[in-house]
């Protein structure tokens, strides 16, 4: 069998974001579809997923083993994705659509909300169809990766209804281009907890335990606030199967975003125009 090309490894990386660790095997339908498209055996594709898993700290730190033969190309692609997730993530989507069209998905899906990314983007940013399409593709990539990593459940409550789950950024889309599509810059949250996290009303400590702001604690007499938010104080989130939250980004959120009044409107906090076009 010939050596893997960079494009083929990008297809494998794309597939890695979609599947659970237990699905990295030759009988998995998406593995078979990718193998057919690439002219490789399902076993070869499954092994490549195992090689990528060996590079993911969320996998190896829990005692699970990927495969020990990740190539230099595997490592280079993995490092490139961590360094610039937006560019490499979108490239992996384009390459997958070209080489393995059976794995491609339509961009405009009228199904569940893809995530809150567009809410962080000024309307005048989406001035071209190319930008709009890339944004939607990026949303889909990011959400799909988090749904897979967190096994389709809110990491704070365990809620498992996809239509109520949001792919939430730890460091907002508008503030960090490098990590826009990095699953380690994300949490899968219910719509309520996404909003609370996105506006700095809750955060995480270094052990990934929930912190609740004094503003929310002041609502303790209200049963809903108490039961849905305040009771989470000190509870560790359910850890993802892949792509553990980046410690530096979690620290940034806690130190720069938590209980920060400016986050009432993320656009203004980012120095961008608000919905009405006013600058901060």
mmCIF file of C-alpha atoms in Angstrom:
data_model
loop_
_atom_site.group_PDB
_atom_site.id
_atom_site.type_symbol
_atom_site.label_atom_id
_atom_site.label_comp_id
_atom_site.label_asym_id
_atom_site.label_seq_id
_atom_site.Cartn_x
_atom_site.Cartn_y
_atom_site.Cartn_z
ATOM 1 C CA UNK A 1 0.000 0.000 0.000
ATOM 2 C CA UNK A 2 1.305 3.440 -0.906
ATOM 3 C CA UNK A 3 2.238 6.065 1.672
ATOM 4 C CA UNK A 4 -0.560 8.301 2.895
ATOM 5 C CA UNK A 5 -0.665 11.769 1.363
ATOM 6 C CA UNK A 6 -1.370 14.951 3.295
ATOM 7 C CA UNK A 7 -4.820 15.185 1.699
ATOM 8 C CA UNK A 8 -5.639 11.660 2.815
ATOM 9 C CA UNK A 9 -4.517 12.399 6.371
ATOM 10 C CA UNK A 10 -6.780 15.464 6.318
ATOM 11 C CA UNK A 11 -9.699 13.188 5.410
ATOM 12 C CA UNK A 12 -8.726 10.940 8.333
ATOM 13 C CA UNK A 13 -8.542 13.977 10.647
ATOM 14 C CA UNK A 14 -12.004 15.022 9.480
ATOM 15 C CA UNK A 15 -13.284 11.543 10.214
ATOM 16 C CA UNK A 16 -11.550 11.608 13.604
ATOM 17 C CA UNK A 17 -13.633 14.623 14.603
ATOM 18 C CA UNK A 18 -16.856 12.770 13.741
ATOM 19 C CA UNK A 19 -16.418 9.406 15.438
ATOM 20 C CA UNK A 20 -16.244 8.208 19.025
ATOM 21 C CA UNK A 21 -13.103 6.380 20.128
ATOM 22 C CA UNK A 22 -14.987 3.085 20.139
ATOM 23 C CA UNK A 23 -15.893 3.569 16.459
ATOM 24 C CA UNK A 24 -12.308 3.483 15.199
ATOM 25 C CA UNK A 25 -12.674 0.053 13.620
ATOM 26 C CA UNK A 26 -12.975 -1.494 10.181
ATOM 27 C CA UNK A 27 -16.697 -2.303 10.477
ATOM 28 C CA UNK A 28 -17.791 1.291 11.081
ATOM 29 C CA UNK A 29 -19.826 2.532 8.065
ATOM 30 C CA UNK A 30 -18.044 5.904 7.810
ATOM 31 C CA UNK A 31 -14.663 4.166 7.992
ATOM 32 C CA UNK A 32 -15.758 1.865 5.177
ATOM 33 C CA UNK A 33 -17.029 4.830 3.124
ATOM 34 C CA UNK A 34 -13.742 6.706 3.585
ATOM 35 C CA UNK A 35 -11.721 3.617 2.681
ATOM 36 C CA UNK A 36 -13.735 3.074 -0.491
ATOM 37 C CA UNK A 37 -13.293 6.705 -1.530
ATOM 38 C CA UNK A 38 -9.536 6.687 -0.856
ATOM 39 C CA UNK A 39 -8.904 3.288 -2.402
ATOM 40 C CA UNK A 40 -7.671 1.872 0.887
ATOM 41 C CA UNK A 41 -8.831 -0.911 3.157
ATOM 42 C CA UNK A 42 -11.129 -0.181 6.103
ATOM 43 C CA UNK A 43 -8.424 -1.623 8.339
ATOM 44 C CA UNK A 44 -5.927 0.902 7.006
ATOM 45 C CA UNK A 45 -8.281 3.827 7.701
ATOM 46 C CA UNK A 46 -9.055 2.491 11.183
ATOM 47 C CA UNK A 47 -5.326 2.245 11.897
ATOM 48 C CA UNK A 48 -4.833 5.844 10.768
ATOM 49 C CA UNK A 49 -7.547 6.947 13.210
ATOM 50 C CA UNK A 50 -5.703 5.030 15.924
ATOM 51 C CA UNK A 51 -2.490 6.824 14.981
ATOM 52 C CA UNK A 52 -4.214 10.188 15.342
ATOM 53 C CA UNK A 53 -5.718 9.097 18.670
ATOM 54 C CA UNK A 54 -2.192 8.520 19.983
ATOM 55 C CA UNK A 55 -1.582 12.263 19.534
ATOM 56 C CA UNK A 56 -4.678 13.333 21.516
ATOM 57 C CA UNK A 57 -3.913 13.879 25.229
ATOM 58 C CA UNK A 58 -7.593 13.339 26.065
ATOM 59 C CA UNK A 59 -7.169 9.782 24.820
ATOM 60 C CA UNK A 60 -3.755 8.804 26.170
ATOM 61 C CA UNK A 61 -4.035 10.582 29.533
ATOM 62 C CA UNK A 62 -6.937 8.334 30.484
ATOM 63 C CA UNK A 63 -4.983 5.147 29.836
ATOM 64 C CA UNK A 64 -6.584 4.379 26.501
ATOM 65 C CA UNK A 65 -4.125 3.536 23.776
ATOM 66 C CA UNK A 66 -4.081 4.743 20.244
ATOM 67 C CA UNK A 67 -1.554 3.157 17.915
ATOM 68 C CA UNK A 68 2.123 3.833 18.442
ATOM 69 C CA UNK A 69 3.095 4.363 14.810
ATOM 70 C CA UNK A 70 1.923 7.874 14.039
ATOM 71 C CA UNK A 71 4.013 9.107 11.128
ATOM 72 C CA UNK A 72 5.801 12.431 10.843
ATOM 73 C CA UNK A 73 3.046 13.487 8.441
ATOM 74 C CA UNK A 74 0.375 12.559 11.009
ATOM 75 C CA UNK A 75 2.174 14.649 13.620
ATOM 76 C CA UNK A 76 2.651 17.565 11.233
ATOM 77 C CA UNK A 77 -1.048 17.642 10.270
ATOM 78 C CA UNK A 78 -2.101 17.374 13.925
ATOM 79 C CA UNK A 79 0.246 20.200 14.931
ATOM 80 C CA UNK A 80 -0.909 22.361 12.022
ATOM 81 C CA UNK A 81 -4.532 21.914 13.090
ATOM 82 C CA UNK A 82 -3.754 22.930 16.673
ATOM 83 C CA UNK A 83 -1.789 25.942 15.411
ATOM 84 C CA UNK A 84 -4.489 27.202 13.026
ATOM 85 C CA UNK A 85 -7.698 25.242 13.488
ATOM 86 C CA UNK A 86 -9.758 27.470 11.224
ATOM 87 C CA UNK A 87 -7.564 27.138 8.131
ATOM 88 C CA UNK A 88 -6.799 23.438 8.559
ATOM 89 C CA UNK A 89 -10.336 22.564 9.654
ATOM 90 C CA UNK A 90 -11.861 24.246 6.592
ATOM 91 C CA UNK A 91 -9.204 22.632 4.396
ATOM 92 C CA UNK A 92 -10.120 19.216 5.768
ATOM 93 C CA UNK A 93 -13.773 19.894 4.919
ATOM 94 C CA UNK A 94 -12.876 20.889 1.346
ATOM 95 C CA UNK A 95 -10.549 17.920 0.821
ATOM 96 C CA UNK A 96 -13.076 15.478 2.275
ATOM 97 C CA UNK A 97 -15.789 16.807 -0.032
ATOM 98 C CA UNK A 98 -13.438 16.387 -3.008
ATOM 99 C CA UNK A 99 -11.891 13.001 -2.230
ATOM 100 C CA UNK A 100 -14.719 11.367 -0.278
ATOM 101 C CA UNK A 101 -17.949 13.027 -1.448
ATOM 102 C CA UNK A 102 -20.057 10.338 0.226
ATOM 103 C CA UNK A 103 -18.895 11.821 3.553
ATOM 104 C CA UNK A 104 -19.793 15.388 2.587
ATOM 105 C CA UNK A 105 -22.816 17.105 4.114
ATOM 106 C CA UNK A 106 -24.932 19.940 2.695
ATOM 107 C CA UNK A 107 -23.935 23.329 4.046
ATOM 108 C CA UNK A 108 -27.432 24.742 4.541
ATOM 109 C CA UNK A 109 -29.118 22.294 6.868
ATOM 110 C CA UNK A 110 -32.453 23.572 8.255
ATOM 111 C CA UNK A 111 -32.148 21.239 11.238
ATOM 112 C CA UNK A 112 -30.945 21.963 14.764
ATOM 113 C CA UNK A 113 -29.065 25.145 15.545
ATOM 114 C CA UNK A 114 -25.430 24.628 14.609
ATOM 115 C CA UNK A 115 -24.016 26.733 17.420
ATOM 116 C CA UNK A 116 -23.733 30.333 18.544
ATOM 117 C CA UNK A 117 -20.866 31.318 16.260
ATOM 118 C CA UNK A 118 -22.913 33.594 14.012
ATOM 119 C CA UNK A 119 -24.220 35.408 17.074
ATOM 120 C CA UNK A 120 -20.645 36.521 17.753
ATOM 121 C CA UNK A 121 -20.145 37.945 14.258
ATOM 122 C CA UNK A 122 -21.211 41.459 13.209
ATOM 123 C CA UNK A 123 -23.761 41.422 10.392
ATOM 124 C CA UNK A 124 -21.443 43.408 8.126
ATOM 125 C CA UNK A 125 -18.750 40.740 8.468
ATOM 126 C CA UNK A 126 -20.846 38.290 6.421
ATOM 127 C CA UNK A 127 -20.711 40.413 3.284
ATOM 128 C CA UNK A 128 -19.972 37.707 0.728
ATOM 129 C CA UNK A 129 -21.408 34.286 -0.025
ATOM 130 C CA UNK A 130 -17.914 32.791 0.314
ATOM 131 C CA UNK A 131 -17.569 34.131 3.840
ATOM 132 C CA UNK A 132 -21.066 32.945 4.753
ATOM 133 C CA UNK A 133 -20.467 29.455 3.380
ATOM 134 C CA UNK A 134 -17.092 29.123 5.116
ATOM 135 C CA UNK A 135 -18.637 30.285 8.378
ATOM 136 C CA UNK A 136 -21.412 27.701 8.107
ATOM 137 C CA UNK A 137 -18.937 24.963 7.186
ATOM 138 C CA UNK A 138 -16.802 25.941 10.160
ATOM 139 C CA UNK A 139 -19.813 25.916 12.474
ATOM 140 C CA UNK A 140 -20.729 22.456 11.309
ATOM 141 C CA UNK A 141 -17.189 21.145 11.757
ATOM 142 C CA UNK A 142 -16.915 22.588 15.271
ATOM 143 C CA UNK A 143 -20.338 21.380 16.411
ATOM 144 C CA UNK A 144 -19.851 17.910 14.956
ATOM 145 C CA UNK A 145 -16.517 17.551 16.750
ATOM 146 C CA UNK A 146 -18.031 18.543 20.091
ATOM 147 C CA UNK A 147 -21.077 16.312 19.686
ATOM 148 C CA UNK A 148 -18.716 13.397 19.090
ATOM 149 C CA UNK A 149 -16.291 14.301 21.883
ATOM 150 C CA UNK A 150 -18.997 14.787 24.525
ATOM 151 C CA UNK A 151 -21.070 11.821 23.299
ATOM 152 C CA UNK A 152 -23.993 14.105 22.476
ATOM 153 C CA UNK A 153 -24.533 15.307 26.062
ATOM 154 C CA UNK A 154 -24.243 18.671 27.788
ATOM 155 C CA UNK A 155 -21.056 18.444 29.831
ATOM 156 C CA UNK A 156 -22.657 20.222 32.812
ATOM 157 C CA UNK A 157 -26.112 18.651 32.971
ATOM 158 C CA UNK A 158 -26.050 15.506 30.858
ATOM 159 C CA UNK A 159 -28.890 16.790 28.662
ATOM 160 C CA UNK A 160 -28.914 14.679 25.477
ATOM 161 C CA UNK A 161 -31.367 16.483 23.180
ATOM 162 C CA UNK A 162 -29.347 17.747 20.169
ATOM 163 C CA UNK A 163 -31.803 20.562 19.420
ATOM 164 C CA UNK A 164 -31.093 22.041 22.855
ATOM 165 C CA UNK A 165 -27.302 21.689 22.679
ATOM 166 C CA UNK A 166 -24.868 24.395 21.552
ATOM 167 C CA UNK A 167 -21.223 24.121 20.537
ATOM 168 C CA UNK A 168 -19.940 26.833 22.867
ATOM 169 C CA UNK A 169 -16.557 28.529 22.485
ATOM 170 C CA UNK A 170 -14.377 28.949 25.567
ATOM 171 C CA UNK A 171 -12.615 31.933 24.011
ATOM 172 C CA UNK A 172 -15.101 33.660 21.706
ATOM 173 C CA UNK A 173 -14.928 33.289 17.936
ATOM 174 C CA UNK A 174 -14.314 37.008 17.434
ATOM 175 C CA UNK A 175 -11.310 37.104 19.768
ATOM 176 C CA UNK A 176 -9.191 34.183 18.613
ATOM 177 C CA UNK A 177 -8.968 33.227 14.935
ATOM 178 C CA UNK A 178 -6.399 30.524 15.670
ATOM 179 C CA UNK A 179 -8.770 28.525 17.875
ATOM 180 C CA UNK A 180 -12.073 29.130 16.116
ATOM 181 C CA UNK A 181 -12.501 25.509 15.043
ATOM 182 C CA UNK A 182 -10.324 23.870 17.695
ATOM 183 C CA UNK A 183 -12.512 21.424 19.653
ATOM 184 C CA UNK A 184 -10.273 22.061 22.685
ATOM 185 C CA UNK A 185 -11.699 25.599 22.629
ATOM 186 C CA UNK A 186 -15.196 24.240 23.047
ATOM 187 C CA UNK A 187 -17.753 22.840 25.461
ATOM 188 C CA UNK A 188 -20.996 21.145 24.531
ATOM 189 C CA UNK A 189 -23.653 22.915 26.613
ATOM 190 C CA UNK A 190 -27.401 23.270 26.853
ATOM 191 C CA UNK A 191 -28.699 26.527 25.419
ATOM 192 C CA UNK A 192 -29.117 27.964 28.941
ATOM 193 C CA UNK A 193 -25.630 27.031 30.110
ATOM 194 C CA UNK A 194 -24.097 28.195 26.848
ATOM 195 C CA UNK A 195 -25.643 31.617 27.405
ATOM 196 C CA UNK A 196 -24.452 31.726 31.013
ATOM 197 C CA UNK A 197 -20.924 30.692 30.004
ATOM 198 C CA UNK A 198 -20.846 33.020 26.991
ATOM 199 C CA UNK A 199 -21.805 36.009 29.143
ATOM 200 C CA UNK A 200 -19.382 35.217 31.969
ATOM 201 C CA UNK A 201 -21.991 34.207 34.530
ATOM 202 C CA UNK A 202 -20.394 30.789 34.977
ATOM 203 C CA UNK A 203 -16.856 29.556 34.324
ATOM 204 C CA UNK A 204 -14.475 26.699 35.174
ATOM 205 C CA UNK A 205 -11.544 26.317 37.548
ATOM 206 C CA UNK A 206 -8.303 24.522 36.676
ATOM 207 C CA UNK A 207 -9.868 21.177 37.601
ATOM 208 C CA UNK A 208 -12.779 21.879 35.237
ATOM 209 C CA UNK A 209 -15.210 22.404 38.113
ATOM 210 C CA UNK A 210 -18.026 24.874 37.611
ATOM 211 C CA UNK A 211 -17.750 28.367 39.077
ATOM 212 C CA UNK A 212 -20.944 30.377 39.535
ATOM 213 C CA UNK A 213 -20.894 34.172 39.628
ATOM 214 C CA UNK A 214 -22.116 36.186 42.598
ATOM 215 C CA UNK A 215 -24.743 37.696 40.323
ATOM 216 C CA UNK A 216 -26.311 34.266 39.800
ATOM 217 C CA UNK A 217 -25.879 33.315 43.464
ATOM 218 C CA UNK A 218 -27.884 36.395 44.391
ATOM 219 C CA UNK A 219 -30.858 34.705 42.729
ATOM 220 C CA UNK A 220 -30.795 31.784 45.175
ATOM 221 C CA UNK A 221 -34.371 32.412 46.286
ATOM 222 C CA UNK A 222 -35.539 31.586 42.784
ATOM 223 C CA UNK A 223 -35.927 27.838 42.430
ATOM 224 C CA UNK A 224 -35.087 27.776 38.730
ATOM 225 C CA UNK A 225 -31.768 29.618 39.163
ATOM 226 C CA UNK A 226 -30.930 27.467 42.165
ATOM 227 C CA UNK A 227 -31.733 24.169 40.470
ATOM 228 C CA UNK A 228 -30.354 24.874 37.004
ATOM 229 C CA UNK A 229 -27.239 26.938 37.758
ATOM 230 C CA UNK A 230 -26.309 27.459 41.417
ATOM 231 C CA UNK A 231 -26.344 23.763 42.259
ATOM 232 C CA UNK A 232 -23.598 23.205 39.669
ATOM 233 C CA UNK A 233 -21.048 25.123 41.765
ATOM 234 C CA UNK A 234 -18.017 22.885 42.370
ATOM 235 C CA UNK A 235 -19.262 20.092 40.116
ATOM 236 C CA UNK A 236 -16.727 18.842 37.591
ATOM 237 C CA UNK A 237 -17.897 18.781 34.012
ATOM 238 C CA UNK A 238 -18.221 15.444 32.245
ATOM 239 C CA UNK A 239 -14.903 15.134 30.455
ATOM 240 C CA UNK A 240 -14.909 14.695 26.681
ATOM 241 C CA UNK A 241 -13.772 11.499 25.067
ATOM 242 C CA UNK A 242 -11.477 13.512 22.785
ATOM 243 C CA UNK A 243 -10.159 17.083 22.678
ATOM 244 C CA UNK A 244 -10.042 17.953 26.392
ATOM 245 C CA UNK A 245 -10.599 21.701 27.057
ATOM 246 C CA UNK A 246 -7.369 23.647 26.675
ATOM 247 C CA UNK A 247 -6.090 24.684 30.117
ATOM 248 C CA UNK A 248 -4.822 28.044 28.902
ATOM 249 C CA UNK A 249 -8.140 28.923 27.281
ATOM 250 C CA UNK A 250 -10.062 27.862 30.391
ATOM 251 C CA UNK A 251 -7.775 30.092 32.482
ATOM 252 C CA UNK A 252 -8.350 32.968 30.063
ATOM 253 C CA UNK A 253 -12.124 32.601 30.367
ATOM 254 C CA UNK A 254 -11.975 32.555 34.147
ATOM 255 C CA UNK A 255 -9.593 35.509 34.469
ATOM 256 C CA UNK A 256 -10.767 37.713 31.602
ATOM 257 C CA UNK A 257 -14.411 36.803 30.943
ATOM 258 C CA UNK A 258 -15.943 35.487 34.170
ATOM 259 C CA UNK A 259 -18.265 38.099 35.767
ATOM 260 C CA UNK A 260 -17.009 40.647 33.243
ATOM 261 C CA UNK A 261 -19.599 43.332 32.532
ATOM 262 C CA UNK A 262 -18.281 43.852 29.006
ATOM 263 C CA UNK A 263 -19.434 40.428 27.912
ATOM 264 C CA UNK A 264 -23.053 41.537 27.969
ATOM 265 C CA UNK A 265 -22.392 42.099 24.275
ATOM 266 C CA UNK A 266 -19.447 40.022 22.973
ATOM 267 C CA UNK A 267 -19.165 42.261 19.906
ATOM 268 C CA UNK A 268 -18.454 45.319 21.999
ATOM 269 C CA UNK A 269 -16.033 43.395 24.188
ATOM 270 C CA UNK A 270 -14.168 42.422 21.021
ATOM 271 C CA UNK A 271 -14.014 46.009 19.786
ATOM 272 C CA UNK A 272 -16.537 45.217 17.051
ATOM 273 C CA UNK A 273 -19.727 47.074 16.170
ATOM 274 C CA UNK A 274 -22.804 45.969 18.091
ATOM 275 C CA UNK A 275 -26.011 44.907 16.347
ATOM 276 C CA UNK A 276 -26.926 48.505 15.654
ATOM 277 C CA UNK A 277 -23.495 49.250 14.173
ATOM 278 C CA UNK A 278 -22.236 51.315 17.139
ATOM 279 C CA UNK A 279 -18.603 50.925 18.133
ATOM 280 C CA UNK A 280 -17.654 50.556 21.825
#
